[in-house]
């Protein structure tokens, strides 16, 4: 392999000749483009040391252009040699927004061979598929656990609800039966108490009424007897005044009977000095111990 370096004014040419298929040329100049099959050209259009347009060419189709705010690479043709054999890619863009890798149609490409990233709160590493798979598996296992836990809780809640309902139904039925039995017993006891008290009250009322009626009857009977005895006393004390002279006193007695009642009486009578006036008095006693009396005055009109 033969390598030649050229320094000419503002242009530097590096020529690498090989026995292989291609010859490589590197050109650094102010306005010159490398034009061989595999070229690199740096075109410096300012005097401040910056790179204006940067070209990597393989024919006329493959370029890396415009190193201003972004670096764009388009179409790298498969290279055959002893150093590398890269696969053809469409474009690679690097700018302040990030890195874009796409094929010739603009479709996204897969980036492989990414090492495991450091996972921490401050890490800025890109993660790879295996790390995402492990994360997804953890999430899936967590979801499975949550699903199983949810199902277990639902089943447990359902069983608890069924048990609570059964307990409540049993308790309500027991309480209802106890209340019904208690109400029946209370009603029976109340009825018995009411019947007893009613009987006692009625008996007391009847006894009181009977007593009052009996008392009234007795009172009426007493009144009746007293009336009868009074009548008997009156009959016994009734005595015709005898014809006596002034200064004389006559004593008399009598008996009377009226409707089963009997009485006796004693009396006196006396004529006054005028020969016409007389007075009398009588005291009678009935069979029940009743005592009655009378006083009478008589005056004789006419005659001598």
PDB file of C-alpha atoms in Angstrom:
ATOM      1  CA  UNK A   1       0.000   0.000   0.000  1.00  0.00           C
ATOM      2  CA  UNK A   2       1.341   3.456  -0.928  1.00  0.00           C
ATOM      3  CA  UNK A   3       0.331   6.626   0.941  1.00  0.00           C
ATOM      4  CA  UNK A   4       1.154  10.109  -0.375  1.00  0.00           C
ATOM      5  CA  UNK A   5       0.629  13.438   1.491  1.00  0.00           C
ATOM      6  CA  UNK A   6       0.477  16.748  -0.404  1.00  0.00           C
ATOM      7  CA  UNK A   7       0.749  20.210   1.146  1.00  0.00           C
ATOM      8  CA  UNK A   8       0.066  22.916  -1.403  1.00  0.00           C
ATOM      9  CA  UNK A   9      -0.865  26.403  -0.287  1.00  0.00           C
ATOM     10  CA  UNK A  10      -4.154  26.096   1.550  1.00  0.00           C
ATOM     11  CA  UNK A  11      -4.831  22.603   0.178  1.00  0.00           C
ATOM     12  CA  UNK A  12      -3.648  19.385   1.748  1.00  0.00           C
ATOM     13  CA  UNK A  13      -4.157  16.194  -0.214  1.00  0.00           C
ATOM     14  CA  UNK A  14      -3.727  12.739   1.297  1.00  0.00           C
ATOM     15  CA  UNK A  15      -3.696   9.989  -1.268  1.00  0.00           C
ATOM     16  CA  UNK A  16      -3.793   6.351  -0.266  1.00  0.00           C
ATOM     17  CA  UNK A  17      -3.188   3.945  -3.103  1.00  0.00           C
ATOM     18  CA  UNK A  18      -3.906   0.271  -2.640  1.00  0.00           C
ATOM     19  CA  UNK A  19      -3.968  -2.847  -4.699  1.00  0.00           C
ATOM     20  CA  UNK A  20      -7.643  -3.361  -3.928  1.00  0.00           C
ATOM     21  CA  UNK A  21     -10.682  -2.142  -5.835  1.00  0.00           C
ATOM     22  CA  UNK A  22     -10.713   1.464  -4.599  1.00  0.00           C
ATOM     23  CA  UNK A  23      -8.208   4.233  -4.086  1.00  0.00           C
ATOM     24  CA  UNK A  24      -8.889   6.625  -1.191  1.00  0.00           C
ATOM     25  CA  UNK A  25      -8.204  10.379  -1.260  1.00  0.00           C
ATOM     26  CA  UNK A  26      -8.471  12.960   1.558  1.00  0.00           C
ATOM     27  CA  UNK A  27      -8.467  16.577   0.448  1.00  0.00           C
ATOM     28  CA  UNK A  28      -8.402  19.628   2.760  1.00  0.00           C
ATOM     29  CA  UNK A  29      -8.744  22.882   0.863  1.00  0.00           C
ATOM     30  CA  UNK A  30     -10.447  26.193   0.672  1.00  0.00           C
ATOM     31  CA  UNK A  31     -12.627  25.367  -2.304  1.00  0.00           C
ATOM     32  CA  UNK A  32     -11.555  22.037  -3.777  1.00  0.00           C
ATOM     33  CA  UNK A  33     -13.694  18.851  -3.600  1.00  0.00           C
ATOM     34  CA  UNK A  34     -12.088  15.387  -3.634  1.00  0.00           C
ATOM     35  CA  UNK A  35     -13.357  13.632  -6.699  1.00  0.00           C
ATOM     36  CA  UNK A  36     -12.102  10.051  -6.514  1.00  0.00           C
ATOM     37  CA  UNK A  37     -14.306   7.028  -5.857  1.00  0.00           C
ATOM     38  CA  UNK A  38     -13.841   7.174  -2.046  1.00  0.00           C
ATOM     39  CA  UNK A  39     -13.092  10.789  -1.061  1.00  0.00           C
ATOM     40  CA  UNK A  40     -13.177  13.058   1.978  1.00  0.00           C
ATOM     41  CA  UNK A  41     -13.228  16.788   1.320  1.00  0.00           C
ATOM     42  CA  UNK A  42     -13.246  19.614   3.863  1.00  0.00           C
ATOM     43  CA  UNK A  43     -14.178  22.948   2.357  1.00  0.00           C
ATOM     44  CA  UNK A  44     -13.149  25.881   4.530  1.00  0.00           C
ATOM     45  CA  UNK A  45     -14.937  29.045   3.416  1.00  0.00           C
ATOM     46  CA  UNK A  46     -13.855  31.305   6.269  1.00  0.00           C
ATOM     47  CA  UNK A  47     -10.633  32.365   7.864  1.00  0.00           C
ATOM     48  CA  UNK A  48     -11.584  31.699  11.484  1.00  0.00           C
ATOM     49  CA  UNK A  49     -10.693  28.002  11.481  1.00  0.00           C
ATOM     50  CA  UNK A  50     -14.278  26.704  11.304  1.00  0.00           C
ATOM     51  CA  UNK A  51     -15.482  24.010   8.963  1.00  0.00           C
ATOM     52  CA  UNK A  52     -18.059  25.178   6.484  1.00  0.00           C
ATOM     53  CA  UNK A  53     -19.118  22.274   4.227  1.00  0.00           C
ATOM     54  CA  UNK A  54     -17.830  18.796   4.984  1.00  0.00           C
ATOM     55  CA  UNK A  55     -18.138  16.123   2.282  1.00  0.00           C
ATOM     56  CA  UNK A  56     -17.560  12.389   2.392  1.00  0.00           C
ATOM     57  CA  UNK A  57     -18.243  11.034  -1.072  1.00  0.00           C
ATOM     58  CA  UNK A  58     -18.341   7.763  -2.933  1.00  0.00           C
ATOM     59  CA  UNK A  59     -19.241   8.884  -6.333  1.00  0.00           C
ATOM     60  CA  UNK A  60     -21.874  11.588  -6.415  1.00  0.00           C
ATOM     61  CA  UNK A  61     -24.534  10.018  -4.147  1.00  0.00           C
ATOM     62  CA  UNK A  62     -22.959   9.731  -0.671  1.00  0.00           C
ATOM     63  CA  UNK A  63     -22.410  12.976   1.319  1.00  0.00           C
ATOM     64  CA  UNK A  64     -22.155  14.374   4.818  1.00  0.00           C
ATOM     65  CA  UNK A  65     -23.131  18.019   4.466  1.00  0.00           C
ATOM     66  CA  UNK A  66     -23.624  21.369   6.202  1.00  0.00           C
ATOM     67  CA  UNK A  67     -21.829  21.290   9.534  1.00  0.00           C
ATOM     68  CA  UNK A  68     -23.519  24.476  10.814  1.00  0.00           C
ATOM     69  CA  UNK A  69     -26.088  23.536  13.468  1.00  0.00           C
ATOM     70  CA  UNK A  70     -26.497  19.875  12.438  1.00  0.00           C
ATOM     71  CA  UNK A  71     -24.643  16.977  10.905  1.00  0.00           C
ATOM     72  CA  UNK A  72     -26.532  15.025   8.259  1.00  0.00           C
ATOM     73  CA  UNK A  73     -25.282  11.817   6.714  1.00  0.00           C
ATOM     74  CA  UNK A  74     -27.036  10.391   3.660  1.00  0.00           C
ATOM     75  CA  UNK A  75     -26.632   6.966   2.157  1.00  0.00           C
ATOM     76  CA  UNK A  76     -23.593   4.899   3.098  1.00  0.00           C
ATOM     77  CA  UNK A  77     -23.050   2.266   0.399  1.00  0.00           C
ATOM     78  CA  UNK A  78     -21.854  -1.152   1.511  1.00  0.00           C
ATOM     79  CA  UNK A  79     -18.089  -1.104   1.728  1.00  0.00           C
ATOM     80  CA  UNK A  80     -16.107  -4.221   0.912  1.00  0.00           C
ATOM     81  CA  UNK A  81     -12.666  -4.574   2.401  1.00  0.00           C
ATOM     82  CA  UNK A  82     -10.668  -6.163   5.167  1.00  0.00           C
ATOM     83  CA  UNK A  83     -11.568  -3.573   7.843  1.00  0.00           C
ATOM     84  CA  UNK A  84     -15.358  -3.457   7.857  1.00  0.00           C
ATOM     85  CA  UNK A  85     -18.488  -4.426   6.016  1.00  0.00           C
ATOM     86  CA  UNK A  86     -21.243  -2.045   7.172  1.00  0.00           C
ATOM     87  CA  UNK A  87     -24.849  -2.441   6.154  1.00  0.00           C
ATOM     88  CA  UNK A  88     -26.343   0.266   3.950  1.00  0.00           C
ATOM     89  CA  UNK A  89     -28.213   2.972   5.831  1.00  0.00           C
ATOM     90  CA  UNK A  90     -30.250   5.851   4.588  1.00  0.00           C
ATOM     91  CA  UNK A  91     -29.640   8.815   6.920  1.00  0.00           C
ATOM     92  CA  UNK A  92     -28.289   9.822  10.311  1.00  0.00           C
ATOM     93  CA  UNK A  93     -29.077  13.298  11.647  1.00  0.00           C
ATOM     94  CA  UNK A  94     -27.520  14.837  14.755  1.00  0.00           C
ATOM     95  CA  UNK A  95     -28.708  18.238  16.007  1.00  0.00           C
ATOM     96  CA  UNK A  96     -29.673  20.047  19.199  1.00  0.00           C
ATOM     97  CA  UNK A  97     -32.994  18.156  19.260  1.00  0.00           C
ATOM     98  CA  UNK A  98     -31.405  14.688  19.237  1.00  0.00           C
ATOM     99  CA  UNK A  99     -30.344  11.867  16.892  1.00  0.00           C
ATOM    100  CA  UNK A 100     -32.502  10.551  14.047  1.00  0.00           C
ATOM    101  CA  UNK A 101     -31.784   7.231  12.284  1.00  0.00           C
ATOM    102  CA  UNK A 102     -33.965   6.352   9.260  1.00  0.00           C
ATOM    103  CA  UNK A 103     -33.891   4.293   6.077  1.00  0.00           C
ATOM    104  CA  UNK A 104     -34.155   5.587   2.532  1.00  0.00           C
ATOM    105  CA  UNK A 105     -37.957   5.878   2.833  1.00  0.00           C
ATOM    106  CA  UNK A 106     -37.818   7.807   6.108  1.00  0.00           C
ATOM    107  CA  UNK A 107     -38.888   4.810   8.204  1.00  0.00           C
ATOM    108  CA  UNK A 108     -37.356   4.373  11.648  1.00  0.00           C
ATOM    109  CA  UNK A 109     -34.506   1.858  12.011  1.00  0.00           C
ATOM    110  CA  UNK A 110     -33.688  -0.486  14.866  1.00  0.00           C
ATOM    111  CA  UNK A 111     -30.638   0.321  16.993  1.00  0.00           C
ATOM    112  CA  UNK A 112     -29.001  -2.869  18.301  1.00  0.00           C
ATOM    113  CA  UNK A 113     -26.145  -3.774  20.588  1.00  0.00           C
ATOM    114  CA  UNK A 114     -27.067  -1.238  23.294  1.00  0.00           C
ATOM    115  CA  UNK A 115     -25.468  -2.139  26.632  1.00  0.00           C
ATOM    116  CA  UNK A 116     -27.516  -2.272  29.833  1.00  0.00           C
ATOM    117  CA  UNK A 117     -28.102   1.218  31.165  1.00  0.00           C
ATOM    118  CA  UNK A 118     -27.411   2.283  34.705  1.00  0.00           C
ATOM    119  CA  UNK A 119     -30.805   2.593  36.400  1.00  0.00           C
ATOM    120  CA  UNK A 120     -30.782   5.345  38.992  1.00  0.00           C
ATOM    121  CA  UNK A 121     -32.493   8.620  39.781  1.00  0.00           C
ATOM    122  CA  UNK A 122     -29.717  10.578  38.027  1.00  0.00           C
ATOM    123  CA  UNK A 123     -28.948   8.210  35.122  1.00  0.00           C
ATOM    124  CA  UNK A 124     -29.210   9.545  31.541  1.00  0.00           C
ATOM    125  CA  UNK A 125     -28.344   6.204  29.889  1.00  0.00           C
ATOM    126  CA  UNK A 126     -30.525   4.678  27.182  1.00  0.00           C
ATOM    127  CA  UNK A 127     -32.140   1.436  28.287  1.00  0.00           C
ATOM    128  CA  UNK A 128     -32.269  -1.647  26.058  1.00  0.00           C
ATOM    129  CA  UNK A 129     -34.930  -4.222  25.244  1.00  0.00           C
ATOM    130  CA  UNK A 130     -33.918  -6.720  27.929  1.00  0.00           C
ATOM    131  CA  UNK A 131     -34.239  -4.070  30.637  1.00  0.00           C
ATOM    132  CA  UNK A 132     -37.655  -3.011  29.332  1.00  0.00           C
ATOM    133  CA  UNK A 133     -38.679  -6.678  29.154  1.00  0.00           C
ATOM    134  CA  UNK A 134     -37.693  -7.181  32.793  1.00  0.00           C
ATOM    135  CA  UNK A 135     -39.666  -4.053  33.726  1.00  0.00           C
ATOM    136  CA  UNK A 136     -42.670  -5.254  31.733  1.00  0.00           C
ATOM    137  CA  UNK A 137     -42.453  -8.664  33.422  1.00  0.00           C
ATOM    138  CA  UNK A 138     -42.391  -7.007  36.835  1.00  0.00           C
ATOM    139  CA  UNK A 139     -45.418  -4.894  35.901  1.00  0.00           C
ATOM    140  CA  UNK A 140     -47.180  -7.980  34.499  1.00  0.00           C
ATOM    141  CA  UNK A 141     -46.446  -9.957  37.672  1.00  0.00           C
ATOM    142  CA  UNK A 142     -47.662  -7.013  39.743  1.00  0.00           C
ATOM    143  CA  UNK A 143     -50.842  -6.841  37.648  1.00  0.00           C
ATOM    144  CA  UNK A 144     -51.336 -10.599  38.064  1.00  0.00           C
ATOM    145  CA  UNK A 145     -50.859 -10.224  41.803  1.00  0.00           C
ATOM    146  CA  UNK A 146     -53.294  -7.320  41.913  1.00  0.00           C
ATOM    147  CA  UNK A 147     -55.807  -9.298  39.853  1.00  0.00           C
ATOM    148  CA  UNK A 148     -55.492 -12.300  42.166  1.00  0.00           C
ATOM    149  CA  UNK A 149     -55.717 -10.057  45.227  1.00  0.00           C
ATOM    150  CA  UNK A 150     -58.769  -8.307  43.787  1.00  0.00           C
ATOM    151  CA  UNK A 151     -60.428 -11.631  42.988  1.00  0.00           C
ATOM    152  CA  UNK A 152     -59.627 -12.930  46.476  1.00  0.00           C
ATOM    153  CA  UNK A 153     -60.981  -9.775  48.065  1.00  0.00           C
ATOM    154  CA  UNK A 154     -64.135  -9.920  45.937  1.00  0.00           C
ATOM    155  CA  UNK A 155     -64.616 -13.587  46.823  1.00  0.00           C
ATOM    156  CA  UNK A 156     -63.915 -12.834  50.480  1.00  0.00           C
ATOM    157  CA  UNK A 157     -66.288  -9.870  50.452  1.00  0.00           C
ATOM    158  CA  UNK A 158     -68.968 -11.991  48.778  1.00  0.00           C
ATOM    159  CA  UNK A 159     -68.491 -14.765  51.340  1.00  0.00           C
ATOM    160  CA  UNK A 160     -68.548 -12.206  54.146  1.00  0.00           C
ATOM    161  CA  UNK A 161     -71.706 -10.656  52.717  1.00  0.00           C
ATOM    162  CA  UNK A 162     -73.385 -14.059  52.398  1.00  0.00           C
ATOM    163  CA  UNK A 163     -72.359 -14.944  55.952  1.00  0.00           C
ATOM    164  CA  UNK A 164     -73.515 -11.551  57.228  1.00  0.00           C
ATOM    165  CA  UNK A 165     -76.831 -11.889  55.406  1.00  0.00           C
ATOM    166  CA  UNK A 166     -77.347 -15.392  56.780  1.00  0.00           C
ATOM    167  CA  UNK A 167     -76.446 -14.234  60.287  1.00  0.00           C
ATOM    168  CA  UNK A 168     -78.731 -11.217  59.958  1.00  0.00           C
ATOM    169  CA  UNK A 169     -81.589 -13.337  58.616  1.00  0.00           C
ATOM    170  CA  UNK A 170     -81.144 -15.843  61.450  1.00  0.00           C
ATOM    171  CA  UNK A 171     -80.887 -13.103  64.041  1.00  0.00           C
ATOM    172  CA  UNK A 172     -83.937 -11.330  62.651  1.00  0.00           C
ATOM    173  CA  UNK A 173     -85.918 -14.587  62.511  1.00  0.00           C
ATOM    174  CA  UNK A 174     -84.873 -15.471  66.065  1.00  0.00           C
ATOM    175  CA  UNK A 175     -85.661 -11.991  67.295  1.00  0.00           C
ATOM    176  CA  UNK A 176     -88.994 -12.020  65.480  1.00  0.00           C
ATOM    177  CA  UNK A 177     -89.914 -15.407  66.940  1.00  0.00           C
ATOM    178  CA  UNK A 178     -88.830 -14.280  70.392  1.00  0.00           C
ATOM    179  CA  UNK A 179     -90.801 -11.083  70.056  1.00  0.00           C
ATOM    180  CA  UNK A 180     -93.873 -12.964  68.823  1.00  0.00           C
ATOM    181  CA  UNK A 181     -93.577 -15.460  71.672  1.00  0.00           C
ATOM    182  CA  UNK A 182     -92.928 -12.654  74.116  1.00  0.00           C
ATOM    183  CA  UNK A 183     -95.831 -10.654  72.741  1.00  0.00           C
ATOM    184  CA  UNK A 184     -98.088 -13.704  72.992  1.00  0.00           C
ATOM    185  CA  UNK A 185     -96.958 -14.343  76.559  1.00  0.00           C
ATOM    186  CA  UNK A 186     -97.362 -10.668  77.371  1.00  0.00           C
ATOM    187  CA  UNK A 187    -100.809 -10.645  75.788  1.00  0.00           C
ATOM    188  CA  UNK A 188    -101.818 -13.762  77.703  1.00  0.00           C
ATOM    189  CA  UNK A 189    -100.485 -12.301  80.921  1.00  0.00           C
ATOM    190  CA  UNK A 190    -102.199  -8.994  80.177  1.00  0.00           C
ATOM    191  CA  UNK A 191    -105.452 -10.772  79.396  1.00  0.00           C
ATOM    192  CA  UNK A 192    -105.200 -12.827  82.572  1.00  0.00           C
ATOM    193  CA  UNK A 193    -104.375  -9.734  84.565  1.00  0.00           C
ATOM    194  CA  UNK A 194    -107.228  -7.837  82.935  1.00  0.00           C
ATOM    195  CA  UNK A 195    -109.626 -10.697  83.508  1.00  0.00           C
ATOM    196  CA  UNK A 196    -108.520 -11.017  87.118  1.00  0.00           C
ATOM    197  CA  UNK A 197    -108.697  -7.310  87.756  1.00  0.00           C
ATOM    198  CA  UNK A 198    -112.004  -7.071  85.909  1.00  0.00           C
ATOM    199  CA  UNK A 199    -113.387  -9.949  87.946  1.00  0.00           C
ATOM    200  CA  UNK A 200    -112.087  -8.412  91.143  1.00  0.00           C
ATOM    201  CA  UNK A 201    -113.418  -4.994  90.180  1.00  0.00           C
ATOM    202  CA  UNK A 202    -116.767  -6.423  89.136  1.00  0.00           C
ATOM    203  CA  UNK A 203    -116.985  -8.489  92.303  1.00  0.00           C
ATOM    204  CA  UNK A 204    -116.071  -5.463  94.394  1.00  0.00           C
ATOM    205  CA  UNK A 205    -118.592  -3.350  92.495  1.00  0.00           C
ATOM    206  CA  UNK A 206    -121.245  -6.007  92.905  1.00  0.00           C
ATOM    207  CA  UNK A 207    -120.441  -6.372  96.573  1.00  0.00           C
ATOM    208  CA  UNK A 208    -120.508  -2.634  97.030  1.00  0.00           C
ATOM    209  CA  UNK A 209    -123.771  -2.369  95.123  1.00  0.00           C
ATOM    210  CA  UNK A 210    -125.229  -5.263  97.034  1.00  0.00           C
ATOM    211  CA  UNK A 211    -124.100  -3.694 100.273  1.00  0.00           C
ATOM    212  CA  UNK A 212    -125.546  -0.355  99.321  1.00  0.00           C
ATOM    213  CA  UNK A 213    -128.750  -1.972  98.141  1.00  0.00           C
ATOM    214  CA  UNK A 214    -128.905  -4.063 101.265  1.00  0.00           C
ATOM    215  CA  UNK A 215    -128.214  -1.014 103.370  1.00  0.00           C
ATOM    216  CA  UNK A 216    -130.909   0.855 101.501  1.00  0.00           C
ATOM    217  CA  UNK A 217    -133.263  -2.059 101.895  1.00  0.00           C
ATOM    218  CA  UNK A 218    -132.427  -2.221 105.550  1.00  0.00           C
ATOM    219  CA  UNK A 219    -132.939   1.480 105.848  1.00  0.00           C
ATOM    220  CA  UNK A 220    -136.238   1.203 104.069  1.00  0.00           C
ATOM    221  CA  UNK A 221    -137.148  -1.738 106.244  1.00  0.00           C
ATOM    222  CA  UNK A 222    -136.175   0.235 109.323  1.00  0.00           C
ATOM    223  CA  UNK A 223    -138.186   3.195 108.121  1.00  0.00           C
ATOM    224  CA  UNK A 224    -141.078   0.936 107.385  1.00  0.00           C
ATOM    225  CA  UNK A 225    -140.866  -0.735 110.786  1.00  0.00           C
ATOM    226  CA  UNK A 226    -140.467   2.600 112.500  1.00  0.00           C
ATOM    227  CA  UNK A 227    -143.550   3.840 110.715  1.00  0.00           C
ATOM    228  CA  UNK A 228    -145.455   0.752 111.635  1.00  0.00           C
ATOM    229  CA  UNK A 229    -144.326   0.973 115.259  1.00  0.00           C
ATOM    230  CA  UNK A 230    -145.188   4.661 115.389  1.00  0.00           C
ATOM    231  CA  UNK A 231    -148.611   3.823 114.143  1.00  0.00           C
ATOM    232  CA  UNK A 232    -148.908   1.105 116.808  1.00  0.00           C
ATOM    233  CA  UNK A 233    -147.803   3.585 119.514  1.00  0.00           C
ATOM    234  CA  UNK A 234    -150.321   6.108 118.290  1.00  0.00           C
ATOM    235  CA  UNK A 235    -153.046   3.522 118.443  1.00  0.00           C
ATOM    236  CA  UNK A 236    -151.967   2.455 121.931  1.00  0.00           C
ATOM    237  CA  UNK A 237    -151.800   6.020 123.253  1.00  0.00           C
ATOM    238  CA  UNK A 238    -155.159   6.992 121.788  1.00  0.00           C
ATOM    239  CA  UNK A 239    -157.610   7.015 124.648  1.00  0.00           C
ATOM    240  CA  UNK A 240    -161.051   8.497 124.944  1.00  0.00           C
ATOM    241  CA  UNK A 241    -161.168  11.143 127.673  1.00  0.00           C
ATOM    242  CA  UNK A 242    -163.376   9.875 130.501  1.00  0.00           C
ATOM    243  CA  UNK A 243    -166.074  12.043 132.060  1.00  0.00           C
ATOM    244  CA  UNK A 244    -164.402  13.215 135.225  1.00  0.00           C
ATOM    245  CA  UNK A 245    -165.059  16.064 137.534  1.00  0.00           C
ATOM    246  CA  UNK A 246    -162.787  18.965 138.234  1.00  0.00           C
ATOM    247  CA  UNK A 247    -159.876  17.997 140.442  1.00  0.00           C
ATOM    248  CA  UNK A 248    -160.023  14.347 139.437  1.00  0.00           C
ATOM    249  CA  UNK A 249    -157.220  12.495 137.622  1.00  0.00           C
ATOM    250  CA  UNK A 250    -157.761   9.375 135.533  1.00  0.00           C
ATOM    251  CA  UNK A 251    -154.992   6.945 134.504  1.00  0.00           C
ATOM    252  CA  UNK A 252    -155.370   4.735 131.488  1.00  0.00           C
ATOM    253  CA  UNK A 253    -153.394   2.253 129.435  1.00  0.00           C
ATOM    254  CA  UNK A 254    -153.682   0.918 125.941  1.00  0.00           C
ATOM    255  CA  UNK A 255    -152.112  -1.322 123.272  1.00  0.00           C
ATOM    256  CA  UNK A 256    -151.857  -0.929 119.545  1.00  0.00           C
ATOM    257  CA  UNK A 257    -150.882  -3.193 116.653  1.00  0.00           C
ATOM    258  CA  UNK A 258    -150.203  -2.274 113.039  1.00  0.00           C
ATOM    259  CA  UNK A 259    -148.777  -4.533 110.263  1.00  0.00           C
ATOM    260  CA  UNK A 260    -146.905  -6.799 112.550  1.00  0.00           C
ATOM    261  CA  UNK A 261    -145.721  -4.133 114.947  1.00  0.00           C
ATOM    262  CA  UNK A 262    -147.132  -3.826 118.462  1.00  0.00           C
ATOM    263  CA  UNK A 263    -146.891  -1.027 121.011  1.00  0.00           C
ATOM    264  CA  UNK A 264    -148.238  -0.247 124.505  1.00  0.00           C
ATOM    265  CA  UNK A 265    -149.027   3.099 126.139  1.00  0.00           C
ATOM    266  CA  UNK A 266    -149.930   4.634 129.535  1.00  0.00           C
ATOM    267  CA  UNK A 267    -151.690   7.929 129.965  1.00  0.00           C
ATOM    268  CA  UNK A 268    -153.404  10.281 132.394  1.00  0.00           C
ATOM    269  CA  UNK A 269    -156.255  12.706 132.051  1.00  0.00           C
ATOM    270  CA  UNK A 270    -157.500  15.461 134.436  1.00  0.00           C
ATOM    271  CA  UNK A 271    -160.344  17.999 134.395  1.00  0.00           C
ATOM    272  CA  UNK A 272    -159.738  21.581 135.357  1.00  0.00           C
ATOM    273  CA  UNK A 273    -161.714  23.578 137.842  1.00  0.00           C
ATOM    274  CA  UNK A 274    -164.008  25.162 135.248  1.00  0.00           C
ATOM    275  CA  UNK A 275    -165.499  21.733 134.684  1.00  0.00           C
ATOM    276  CA  UNK A 276    -165.257  22.097 130.924  1.00  0.00           C
ATOM    277  CA  UNK A 277    -161.498  21.809 130.244  1.00  0.00           C
ATOM    278  CA  UNK A 278    -159.476  18.650 130.522  1.00  0.00           C
ATOM    279  CA  UNK A 279    -155.885  17.697 129.659  1.00  0.00           C
ATOM    280  CA  UNK A 280    -154.365  14.330 128.902  1.00  0.00           C
ATOM    281  CA  UNK A 281    -150.963  12.806 128.172  1.00  0.00           C
ATOM    282  CA  UNK A 282    -149.783   9.366 127.122  1.00  0.00           C
ATOM    283  CA  UNK A 283    -146.433   7.599 126.601  1.00  0.00           C
ATOM    284  CA  UNK A 284    -146.104   4.522 124.391  1.00  0.00           C
ATOM    285  CA  UNK A 285    -143.321   2.000 123.687  1.00  0.00           C
ATOM    286  CA  UNK A 286    -143.065  -0.200 120.571  1.00  0.00           C
ATOM    287  CA  UNK A 287    -141.502  -3.638 120.220  1.00  0.00           C
ATOM    288  CA  UNK A 288    -138.203  -2.303 118.756  1.00  0.00           C
ATOM    289  CA  UNK A 289    -137.693   0.024 121.711  1.00  0.00           C
ATOM    290  CA  UNK A 290    -139.136   3.016 119.960  1.00  0.00           C
ATOM    291  CA  UNK A 291    -140.831   5.463 122.379  1.00  0.00           C
ATOM    292  CA  UNK A 292    -143.639   7.832 121.495  1.00  0.00           C
ATOM    293  CA  UNK A 293    -145.895  10.182 123.442  1.00  0.00           C
ATOM    294  CA  UNK A 294    -148.766  12.566 123.083  1.00  0.00           C
ATOM    295  CA  UNK A 295    -150.440  15.445 124.945  1.00  0.00           C
ATOM    296  CA  UNK A 296    -154.070  16.410 124.493  1.00  0.00           C
ATOM    297  CA  UNK A 297    -156.419  19.231 125.482  1.00  0.00           C
ATOM    298  CA  UNK A 298    -160.220  19.020 125.483  1.00  0.00           C
ATOM    299  CA  UNK A 299    -162.885  21.647 126.106  1.00  0.00           C
ATOM    300  CA  UNK A 300    -166.602  21.020 126.496  1.00  0.00           C
ATOM    301  CA  UNK A 301    -169.022  23.511 125.001  1.00  0.00           C
ATOM    302  CA  UNK A 302    -172.658  23.909 125.990  1.00  0.00           C
ATOM    303  CA  UNK A 303    -174.777  22.457 128.767  1.00  0.00           C
ATOM    304  CA  UNK A 304    -174.393  23.042 132.429  1.00  0.00           C
TER     305      UNK A 304
END
